[in-house]
Coordinates of C-alpha atoms in Angstrom, one line a residue:
M1 CA -66.7 -4.2 142.9
R2 CA -68.6 -4.3 146.1
Q3 CA -69.0 -0.5 146.2
W4 CA -70.2 -0.6 142.6
W5 CA -72.7 -3.3 143.3
S6 CA -74.0 -1.3 146.3
K7 CA -74.5 1.7 144.0
V8 CA -76.4 -0.5 141.6
K9 CA -78.7 -1.8 144.3
R10 CA -79.3 1.7 145.5
G11 CA -80.2 2.8 142.0
L12 CA -82.6 -0.2 141.7
G13 CA -84.2 0.8 145.0
K14 CA -83.1 -2.3 146.9
R15 CA -81.3 -0.3 149.7
Q16 CA -84.2 1.7 151.1
N17 CA -82.5 1.8 154.6
L18 CA -79.5 3.8 153.3
T19 CA -80.6 6.9 155.2
D20 CA -80.8 5.1 158.5
E21 CA -77.5 3.4 158.0
L22 CA -75.8 6.7 157.2
Q23 CA -77.3 8.4 160.2
Q24 CA -76.2 5.6 162.5
E25 CA -72.7 5.7 161.0
M26 CA -72.5 9.5 161.5
E27 CA -73.7 9.3 165.1
A28 CA -71.2 6.5 165.8
H29 CA -68.3 8.6 164.4
L30 CA -69.4 11.7 166.3
Q31 CA -69.6 9.7 169.5
F32 CA -66.1 8.4 168.9
L33 CA -64.8 12.0 168.6
I34 CA -66.6 12.9 171.8
D35 CA -65.1 9.9 173.7
E36 CA -61.6 11.0 172.5
N37 CA -62.2 14.5 173.8
L38 CA -63.4 13.2 177.2
E39 CA -60.3 11.0 177.5
R40 CA -58.2 14.1 177.1
G41 CA -60.0 15.6 180.1
I42 CA -62.3 18.1 178.2
P43 CA -65.7 18.7 179.9
L44 CA -68.7 17.0 178.3
E45 CA -70.3 20.1 176.7
E46 CA -67.0 21.3 175.3
A47 CA -66.2 17.8 174.1
R48 CA -69.4 17.7 172.1
V49 CA -68.8 21.2 170.6
A50 CA -65.2 20.3 169.7
A51 CA -66.4 17.0 168.2
R52 CA -69.0 18.7 166.1
R53 CA -66.5 21.3 164.9
E54 CA -64.0 18.6 163.9
F55 CA -66.7 16.5 162.2
G56 CA -67.9 19.4 160.1
N57 CA -71.3 20.2 158.7
A58 CA -73.5 17.2 159.0
A59 CA -75.7 18.1 156.0
I60 CA -72.6 18.5 153.7
V61 CA -71.2 15.2 154.9
R62 CA -74.6 13.5 154.3
E63 CA -74.8 14.9 150.7
R64 CA -71.2 13.8 149.9
S65 CA -71.9 10.4 151.2
Y66 CA -75.0 10.1 149.1
Q67 CA -72.9 11.1 146.0
S68 CA -70.2 8.6 146.8
W69 CA -72.7 5.8 147.3
Q70 CA -74.8 6.5 144.2
F71 CA -74.5 7.4 140.5
P72 CA -75.0 11.1 140.7
T73 CA -75.5 11.7 137.0
F74 CA -78.1 8.9 136.6
E75 CA -79.8 9.8 139.9
S76 CA -80.1 13.5 138.8
L77 CA -81.3 12.4 135.4
A78 CA -84.0 10.2 137.0
Q79 CA -85.0 13.1 139.1
D80 CA -85.3 15.3 136.1
I81 CA -87.5 12.7 134.3
R82 CA -89.7 12.2 137.3
Y83 CA -90.1 16.0 137.7
A84 CA -90.8 16.3 133.9
M85 CA -93.5 13.6 134.1
R86 CA -95.1 15.4 137.1
G87 CA -95.0 18.6 135.1
I88 CA -96.8 17.0 132.2
V89 CA -99.5 15.8 134.6
R90 CA -99.8 19.2 136.2
A91 CA -100.3 21.0 132.8
P92 CA -102.3 18.4 130.8
V93 CA -103.7 21.0 128.3
F94 CA -100.3 22.5 127.5
S95 CA -98.7 19.0 127.2
L96 CA -101.5 17.7 125.0
I97 CA -101.2 20.6 122.6
V98 CA -97.4 20.2 122.3
I99 CA -97.6 16.4 121.9
L100 CA -100.3 16.5 119.3
T101 CA -98.5 19.3 117.4
L102 CA -95.3 17.2 117.4
A103 CA -97.2 14.0 116.5
V104 CA -98.7 15.7 113.4
G105 CA -95.3 17.2 112.3
I106 CA -93.2 14.1 112.9
G107 CA -95.9 11.7 111.8
A108 CA -96.3 13.5 108.4
N109 CA -92.5 13.6 107.9
T110 CA -92.1 9.9 108.7
A111 CA -95.0 8.8 106.5
I112 CA -93.9 10.9 103.5
F113 CA -90.3 10.0 103.9
S114 CA -91.3 6.3 104.0
A115 CA -93.1 6.8 100.7
V116 CA -90.3 8.9 99.2
Y117 CA -87.7 6.3 100.3
A118 CA -89.7 3.4 98.8
V119 CA -90.4 5.3 95.5
L120 CA -87.3 7.4 94.9
L121 CA -84.4 6.4 97.2
K122 CA -84.5 2.7 97.8
P123 CA -82.2 0.8 95.4
L124 CA -83.6 -1.8 93.1
P125 CA -83.5 -5.4 94.5
F126 CA -81.8 -6.7 91.4
P127 CA -78.2 -7.3 90.6
S128 CA -76.7 -4.1 89.1
G129 CA -80.1 -2.5 89.3
E130 CA -78.6 1.0 88.7
R131 CA -77.7 -0.2 85.1
L132 CA -81.1 -1.7 84.2
L133 CA -82.8 0.0 81.3
W134 CA -86.4 -0.1 80.2
L135 CA -86.5 -0.3 76.3
G136 CA -89.3 0.5 73.9
E137 CA -90.0 2.1 70.6
S138 CA -90.9 5.8 69.8
S139 CA -92.5 7.5 66.9
A140 CA -93.5 11.0 66.0
K141 CA -96.9 10.3 67.6
A142 CA -96.0 8.3 70.8
T143 CA -93.1 7.3 72.9
G144 CA -92.4 4.1 74.9
I145 CA -94.6 1.9 72.7
S146 CA -94.1 -1.9 72.7
V147 CA -91.2 -3.6 70.9
T148 CA -91.8 -5.9 68.0
W149 CA -90.2 -9.4 68.1
V150 CA -88.2 -8.7 65.0
N151 CA -86.7 -5.5 66.3
F152 CA -86.0 -7.2 69.7
E153 CA -84.1 -10.1 68.0
H154 CA -81.9 -7.6 66.1
W155 CA -81.3 -5.5 69.2
R156 CA -80.3 -8.5 71.2
T157 CA -77.8 -9.9 68.6
E158 CA -76.4 -6.7 67.0
N159 CA -76.0 -4.2 69.9
H160 CA -72.7 -3.1 71.4
S161 CA -73.9 -1.4 74.5
F162 CA -75.7 -4.0 76.6
E163 CA -74.6 -7.2 78.3
T164 CA -78.0 -8.9 77.9
M165 CA -81.6 -8.2 77.1
A166 CA -84.9 -9.9 78.1
G167 CA -88.4 -9.5 76.7
F168 CA -91.5 -9.7 78.9
Q169 CA -95.2 -9.2 78.9
N170 CA -98.3 -10.1 81.0
A171 CA -100.9 -12.7 80.2
D172 CA -104.1 -14.2 81.8
L173 CA -104.7 -17.9 81.5
T174 CA -107.4 -20.2 82.9
L175 CA -106.2 -23.0 85.2
T176 CA -108.2 -26.3 84.9
G177 CA -107.8 -29.8 86.1
R178 CA -107.4 -28.8 89.8
G179 CA -110.9 -28.4 91.1
Q180 CA -112.9 -25.4 89.9
A181 CA -111.5 -23.5 86.9
M182 CA -109.8 -20.2 88.0
L183 CA -108.2 -17.2 86.2
T184 CA -104.5 -17.0 86.8
H185 CA -101.8 -14.4 86.0
A186 CA -98.7 -15.3 84.0
G187 CA -95.5 -13.6 83.0
L188 CA -94.2 -14.4 79.5
V189 CA -90.5 -13.9 79.6
T190 CA -87.4 -14.9 77.7
N191 CA -84.7 -17.0 79.5
E192 CA -82.5 -13.9 80.2
F193 CA -85.2 -12.4 82.5
F194 CA -84.3 -14.5 85.5
Q195 CA -80.6 -13.6 85.1
L196 CA -81.4 -9.9 85.1
T197 CA -83.7 -10.1 88.2
G198 CA -81.4 -12.4 90.1
S199 CA -84.0 -15.1 90.6
R200 CA -83.0 -18.5 92.0
P201 CA -85.0 -21.8 92.0
M202 CA -86.1 -23.5 95.2
M203 CA -86.7 -26.7 93.3
G204 CA -85.9 -27.7 89.8
R205 CA -84.4 -25.3 87.3
L206 CA -85.2 -22.1 85.4
F207 CA -85.6 -21.4 81.7
T208 CA -82.8 -21.9 79.3
A209 CA -82.3 -20.8 75.6
S210 CA -83.8 -24.2 74.5
D211 CA -87.1 -23.4 76.2
D212 CA -87.5 -20.3 74.1
K213 CA -87.2 -22.2 70.8
P214 CA -90.5 -22.8 68.9
G215 CA -91.6 -26.4 69.0
S216 CA -89.9 -27.2 72.3
A217 CA -91.8 -28.7 75.2
A218 CA -94.3 -26.4 77.0
T219 CA -92.7 -25.6 80.4
V220 CA -93.7 -23.5 83.4
V221 CA -91.9 -22.1 86.4
V222 CA -94.2 -21.4 89.3
T223 CA -93.9 -19.1 92.2
E224 CA -93.6 -20.3 95.8
K225 CA -96.9 -18.8 96.7
F226 CA -98.7 -20.5 93.8
W227 CA -97.0 -23.7 94.6
G228 CA -98.1 -23.7 98.2
R229 CA -101.6 -22.3 97.7
I230 CA -102.8 -23.9 94.4
L231 CA -100.5 -26.9 94.0
G232 CA -100.7 -27.9 97.7
G233 CA -97.0 -27.6 98.3
D234 CA -96.3 -30.9 96.6
S235 CA -92.6 -31.7 97.0
Q236 CA -92.8 -34.0 93.9
I237 CA -94.3 -31.3 91.7
I238 CA -91.2 -31.2 89.4
G239 CA -92.1 -33.0 86.2
K240 CA -95.9 -32.9 86.8
A241 CA -98.2 -31.1 84.4
V242 CA -100.7 -28.2 84.9
T243 CA -103.3 -27.3 82.4
L244 CA -103.5 -23.7 81.3
N245 CA -106.0 -22.6 78.6
G246 CA -106.4 -26.3 77.7
I247 CA -102.6 -26.8 77.1
S248 CA -100.5 -29.0 79.3
Y249 CA -97.4 -27.4 80.8
V250 CA -94.7 -29.3 82.6
V251 CA -93.5 -27.8 85.9
I252 CA -89.7 -27.5 85.7
G253 CA -89.0 -25.3 88.7
V254 CA -90.3 -23.4 91.8
L255 CA -88.9 -19.9 92.5
A256 CA -87.4 -19.4 95.9
R257 CA -88.4 -15.7 95.8
A258 CA -90.7 -14.0 93.3
P259 CA -88.8 -11.1 91.5
G260 CA -91.6 -8.7 92.2
F261 CA -90.9 -7.1 88.8
F262 CA -94.4 -6.9 87.4
L263 CA -96.8 -4.3 88.9
R264 CA -99.5 -7.0 89.1
P265 CA -98.3 -10.1 90.9
V266 CA -97.9 -13.2 88.7
D267 CA -98.5 -16.8 89.6
Y268 CA -96.1 -18.4 87.2
Y269 CA -93.8 -17.8 84.3
L270 CA -94.0 -19.1 80.7
P271 CA -91.4 -19.0 77.9
F272 CA -92.0 -16.1 75.5
R273 CA -92.7 -17.6 72.1
P274 CA -93.8 -15.3 69.4
T275 CA -96.6 -16.2 67.0
A276 CA -95.8 -16.7 63.3
P277 CA -96.9 -13.1 62.3
Q278 CA -94.9 -11.6 65.1
A279 CA -91.8 -13.5 64.1
S280 CA -92.0 -12.4 60.5
K281 CA -93.4 -8.9 60.4
R282 CA -91.4 -6.0 61.7
D283 CA -94.5 -3.9 62.4
A284 CA -96.4 -6.7 64.3
H285 CA -96.7 -5.1 67.7
G286 CA -98.0 -6.9 70.8
S287 CA -97.4 -5.7 74.4
M288 CA -93.8 -6.8 74.8
R289 CA -91.3 -4.6 76.6
V290 CA -87.6 -5.1 76.9
L291 CA -85.4 -5.1 80.0
A292 CA -81.7 -4.6 79.3
L293 CA -78.5 -4.4 81.3
L294 CA -76.2 -1.6 80.3
K295 CA -72.5 -2.3 80.0
P296 CA -70.2 -0.6 82.5
G297 CA -69.0 2.8 81.2
V298 CA -71.6 3.1 78.5
T299 CA -73.9 6.2 78.8
L300 CA -77.6 6.3 78.1
A301 CA -77.1 8.5 75.1
Q302 CA -74.6 6.0 73.6
A303 CA -77.0 3.1 74.1
R304 CA -79.9 5.0 72.4
S305 CA -77.6 5.9 69.5
D306 CA -76.6 2.2 69.2
L307 CA -80.2 1.0 69.1
D308 CA -81.2 3.8 66.6
T309 CA -78.5 2.7 64.3
I310 CA -79.9 -0.8 64.2
L311 CA -83.4 0.4 63.5
Q312 CA -82.2 2.6 60.7
R313 CA -80.3 -0.3 59.1
L314 CA -83.5 -2.4 59.4
A315 CA -85.5 0.4 57.7
K316 CA -83.2 0.4 54.7
A317 CA -83.1 -3.4 54.5
D318 CA -86.9 -3.9 55.0
P319 CA -88.8 -0.6 54.3
G320 CA -92.2 -0.3 55.8
P321 CA -94.7 2.0 57.6
E322 CA -92.4 2.1 60.8
D323 CA -89.2 3.4 59.2
D324 CA -89.4 6.5 61.4
H325 CA -89.4 4.5 64.6
R326 CA -86.6 5.1 67.0
A327 CA -85.4 3.5 70.3
Y328 CA -86.9 4.6 73.6
A329 CA -84.5 3.9 76.6
E330 CA -84.8 5.1 80.2
F331 CA -83.3 3.8 83.4
L332 CA -85.8 1.6 85.2
T333 CA -86.0 3.8 88.2
E334 CA -86.7 6.9 86.1
E335 CA -89.3 5.0 84.0
R336 CA -91.2 4.0 87.1
T337 CA -91.0 7.3 89.0
G338 CA -90.7 10.0 86.3
D339 CA -94.3 11.1 86.6
V340 CA -94.4 11.4 90.4
R341 CA -90.9 12.4 91.3
R342 CA -91.7 16.2 91.3
A343 CA -94.9 15.5 93.3
F344 CA -93.0 13.5 96.0
V345 CA -90.3 16.2 96.2
L346 CA -93.0 18.9 96.8
L347 CA -94.7 16.7 99.4
M348 CA -91.4 16.2 101.2
G349 CA -90.7 19.9 101.2
S350 CA -94.2 20.6 102.4
V351 CA -94.1 18.3 105.4
C352 CA -90.6 19.6 106.3
L353 CA -92.1 23.1 106.4
V354 CA -94.9 21.8 108.6
L355 CA -92.3 20.4 111.0
V356 CA -90.5 23.7 111.0
L357 CA -93.7 25.6 111.8
A358 CA -94.5 23.1 114.5
C359 CA -91.1 23.7 116.0
A360 CA -91.6 27.4 115.9
N361 CA -95.0 27.2 117.5
I362 CA -93.8 24.8 120.2
G363 CA -90.8 27.1 120.9
A364 CA -93.2 30.0 121.4
L365 CA -95.3 28.0 123.7
L366 CA -92.3 27.0 125.7
L367 CA -91.1 30.6 125.9
I368 CA -94.6 31.7 127.2
R369 CA -94.5 28.9 129.8
M370 CA -91.0 29.9 130.8
T371 CA -92.2 33.4 131.5
T372 CA -95.0 32.1 133.7
R373 CA -92.4 29.9 135.5
A374 CA -90.0 32.8 136.2
R375 CA -90.8 32.9 139.9
E376 CA -90.3 29.1 140.2
M377 CA -86.9 29.4 138.5
A378 CA -86.0 32.3 140.8
I379 CA -86.8 30.3 143.9
R380 CA -84.9 27.3 142.7
T381 CA -81.9 29.6 142.0
A382 CA -82.2 31.1 145.4
I383 CA -82.0 27.7 147.1
G384 CA -78.9 26.7 145.3
A385 CA -79.7 25.4 141.8
G386 CA -77.2 26.4 139.2
R387 CA -78.0 27.6 135.7
T388 CA -76.6 24.4 134.2
R389 CA -78.9 22.4 136.5
L390 CA -81.9 24.4 135.5
A391 CA -81.1 24.3 131.8
R392 CA -80.7 20.5 132.0
Q393 CA -84.1 20.2 133.7
L394 CA -85.8 22.3 131.1
L395 CA -84.1 20.4 128.3
T396 CA -85.2 17.1 129.9
E397 CA -88.8 18.3 130.0
T398 CA -88.7 19.3 126.4
V399 CA -87.1 16.1 125.2
L400 CA -89.6 14.0 127.2
V401 CA -92.5 15.8 125.6
T402 CA -90.9 15.5 122.2
F403 CA -90.3 11.8 122.7
L404 CA -94.0 11.3 123.4
G405 CA -94.9 13.3 120.4
G406 CA -92.5 11.4 118.2
A407 CA -93.9 8.1 119.4
F408 CA -97.5 9.1 118.6
G409 CA -96.2 10.5 115.3
I410 CA -94.7 7.1 114.3
L411 CA -98.1 5.5 115.1
L412 CA -99.9 8.1 112.9
A413 CA -97.4 7.4 110.2
G414 CA -98.1 3.7 110.4
F415 CA -101.9 4.3 110.0
G416 CA -101.2 6.8 107.1
L417 CA -99.0 4.4 105.2
R418 CA -101.6 1.6 105.6
D419 CA -104.0 3.6 103.4
A420 CA -101.3 5.1 101.1
G421 CA -99.4 1.8 100.6
A422 CA -101.3 0.6 97.6
W423 CA -100.9 3.9 95.8
T424 CA -97.2 4.3 96.5
A425 CA -96.5 0.7 95.6
R426 CA -97.4 1.4 92.0
Y427 CA -94.5 3.8 91.7
S428 CA -92.1 2.1 94.1
T429 CA -88.6 1.4 92.8
N430 CA -89.0 -1.9 94.6
L431 CA -91.6 -2.8 92.0
G432 CA -94.5 -3.8 94.0
S433 CA -93.2 -3.4 97.6
K434 CA -95.3 -1.3 100.0
P435 CA -93.6 1.3 102.1
E436 CA -93.6 0.7 105.8
P437 CA -92.2 2.8 108.7
A438 CA -89.4 0.4 109.5
G439 CA -85.6 0.5 109.5
A440 CA -84.4 3.8 107.9
D441 CA -87.9 5.2 108.3
L442 CA -88.0 4.7 112.0
R443 CA -84.5 6.2 112.2
R444 CA -85.9 9.1 110.3
G445 CA -88.7 9.5 112.8
A446 CA -86.3 9.2 115.7
D447 CA -83.9 11.7 114.2
A448 CA -86.8 14.1 113.5
G449 CA -88.0 13.7 117.1
S450 CA -84.5 14.3 118.7
G451 CA -83.8 17.2 116.4
T452 CA -87.1 18.8 117.2
G453 CA -86.5 18.3 120.9
L454 CA -83.1 20.0 120.7
L455 CA -84.4 22.8 118.5
T456 CA -87.5 23.6 120.6
G457 CA -85.7 23.0 123.8
S458 CA -82.8 25.4 123.0
R459 CA -85.0 28.5 122.9
P460 CA -86.1 28.3 126.5
Q461 CA -82.4 27.8 127.5
F462 CA -81.5 31.1 126.0
R463 CA -84.5 32.7 127.8
Q464 CA -83.4 31.0 131.0
G465 CA -79.9 32.2 130.5
Q466 CA -81.0 35.7 131.2
S467 CA -81.0 36.9 134.7
I468 CA -84.1 35.9 136.6
D469 CA -83.9 39.0 138.7
S470 CA -83.8 41.2 135.6
V471 CA -86.8 39.4 134.1
E472 CA -88.9 39.8 137.3
G473 CA -87.6 43.3 137.8
E474 CA -88.6 44.4 134.3
Q475 CA -92.1 42.9 134.8
Y476 CA -92.4 44.6 138.1
R477 CA -91.3 48.0 136.6
R478 CA -93.8 47.6 133.8
R479 CA -96.6 46.9 136.3
Q480 CA -95.6 49.7 138.6
Q481 CA -94.8 52.5 136.2
P482 CA -98.4 53.6 135.4
N483 CA -99.2 53.3 139.1
R484 CA -96.3 55.5 140.1
A485 CA -97.4 58.2 137.7
R486 CA -100.9 58.0 138.9
A487 CA -99.8 58.2 142.5
A488 CA -97.6 61.2 141.8
W489 CA -100.5 63.1 140.2
R490 CA -102.8 62.3 143.1
S491 CA -100.2 63.4 145.7
C492 CA -99.8 66.6 143.8
C493 CA -103.5 67.3 143.9
R494 CA -104.0 66.3 147.6
G495 CA -102.9 69.5 149.2
D496 CA -105.9 70.0 151.5
R497 CA -105.1 66.7 153.3
S498 CA -101.4 66.2 153.4
G499 CA -100.0 69.4 152.2
C500 CA -98.8 70.0 148.7
R501 CA -95.2 69.3 148.0
P502 CA -93.2 71.8 145.8
A503 CA -94.0 71.1 142.2
I504 CA -91.7 72.5 139.6
H505 CA -92.8 72.3 136.0
F506 CA -89.5 72.4 134.3
R507 CA -91.0 72.0 130.8
D508 CA -93.1 75.1 131.2
I509 CA -90.3 77.2 132.7
A510 CA -87.7 76.1 130.2
A511 CA -90.0 76.6 127.3
E512 CA -90.7 80.3 128.1
P513 CA -88.6 83.3 128.9
V514 CA -88.1 84.3 132.5
G515 CA -90.1 87.5 132.0
C516 CA -93.2 85.7 130.9
R517 CA -96.4 86.9 132.6
D518 CA -98.9 84.9 134.4
R519 CA -96.7 81.8 134.8
E520 CA -98.2 80.9 138.1
S521 CA -101.7 80.9 136.7
R522 CA -100.5 78.6 133.9
I523 CA -99.1 76.1 136.5
R524 CA -102.3 76.3 138.5
A525 CA -104.2 75.5 135.4
R526 CA -102.2 72.3 135.1
A527 CA -103.3 71.3 138.6
P528 CA -106.6 73.0 139.3
A529 CA -107.4 70.9 142.3
C530 CA -104.3 72.0 144.2
A531 CA -104.8 75.0 146.5
R532 CA -101.1 75.8 147.0
V533 CA -98.6 75.4 144.2
A534 CA -95.0 76.5 144.8
T535 CA -93.3 78.0 141.7
A536 CA -89.7 78.7 141.1
N537 CA -87.9 81.0 138.5
L538 CA -84.8 79.5 137.1
T539 CA -82.5 81.9 135.3
L540 CA -80.0 80.2 133.0
P541 CA -76.6 81.8 132.5
E542 CA -75.8 83.5 129.2
R543 CA -73.3 82.0 126.9
R544 CA -70.1 83.9 126.6
G545 CA -70.0 86.3 123.7
H546 CA -73.8 86.2 123.3
S547 CA -76.4 88.4 124.7
R548 CA -79.2 85.9 124.5
P549 CA -79.6 83.1 127.2
L550 CA -79.0 79.5 126.3
W551 CA -82.7 78.7 126.5
A552 CA -83.7 81.4 124.0
P553 CA -84.9 80.3 120.7

């Protein structure tokens, strides 16, 4: 435990005199060996030499002591991080380009994924939300139109596919009697609505079937926000009246949490009570829609067929202008996101492609930088750094830059979602919630950053895995090859100063028969500045059984 605590203090920088202590301990041990040798009668110089030989290499002992007194893995990782930070400072332009490129790629992915998650992937915040259906009516001219009260009553009592149904619509009413008159937003709902949305009262109660009956007392259930902002947070509000459009409504409950079902936030809920024409005429349409909970095991097609059967039976019993109407049913998530699902999928694919292109560009930049650092890698290899150590250093540098790019990307995603939140909230499966880069979205950004770091950092590792000597040697040969050819040509044409070396043009000799005339003049034409050109005739042996030489055409 004491040794471990010593390592911790060393890691935290609280043992700055470790080097001096180690040096003193090594000197004391070496002096002890010298004293032992002197007691044996060995001369002083020989005793010192023997003590040093027995003690071993002081540098190796010092390094091993450091490793035993510290955490080697964490120490080397801290060194890699410090070196990577210095590298970022030394190359600010390169680092800025990489960080900004990653910030754009990761930020776009995080922002779009946040929107896609809120609109398409996030489950509904309602009990059994995957079985909630949006119901309406359809005709030959339109689909998803409002449901009449008569049809809704028959659907609710005669169907065999749904556990329960609730009708709902929006309304605007004027609040008076509490200061200046103000326009408020109401939700007209049947009593089953709160059961389908999982709403609970904070005070009082919610609607029951008796509240939906015509002639019953006018009641209202207010939201917590309306109760605190308009009603002053009165703890005795239950039983008191509020005046809406000149009608007194008794407050019977305060919601603990607003369902957030309506696209436009509502201040309170009123019982849905149809007018006399709506209750008697099958074609008296208003703006009511129906929310229904599908029974387990029942398919969407079966539910539509069940509702169509009820409408056909009503058309025979009460013929009218809407005998051709059929039921419109869609899952709530599909109804809210059907128009934008393809657009969001295309957006997600586009930003993923942007991230892939960013990774490719950053990988190319890192490869170019690796080429410029070949000499540095060669020197570090020469002084003892292994390939694993170099690969870890390069990977640490890449991951650090990627981490910075990911952090800036998440900030960019936050700013982007601030502007796009109002638009995406309209199609959100959370029905009014705004997407924010939190939770799963931050994990998405972190995963994208780490994946990008590993992907872009792996390419320089493969490049570094090649022999440094072969890389530098290839570059040297490419630089020197034209110079060697030029030097050879100059040396051939510098006969008046240093003498001309024998030059044999094998191409000319091999391309012509041995008896060709004026061969020497041809070679001199090749090097007109050379005063003395040595020529040689090369006679190739004939192939057995043939009278023509091997070189003959």
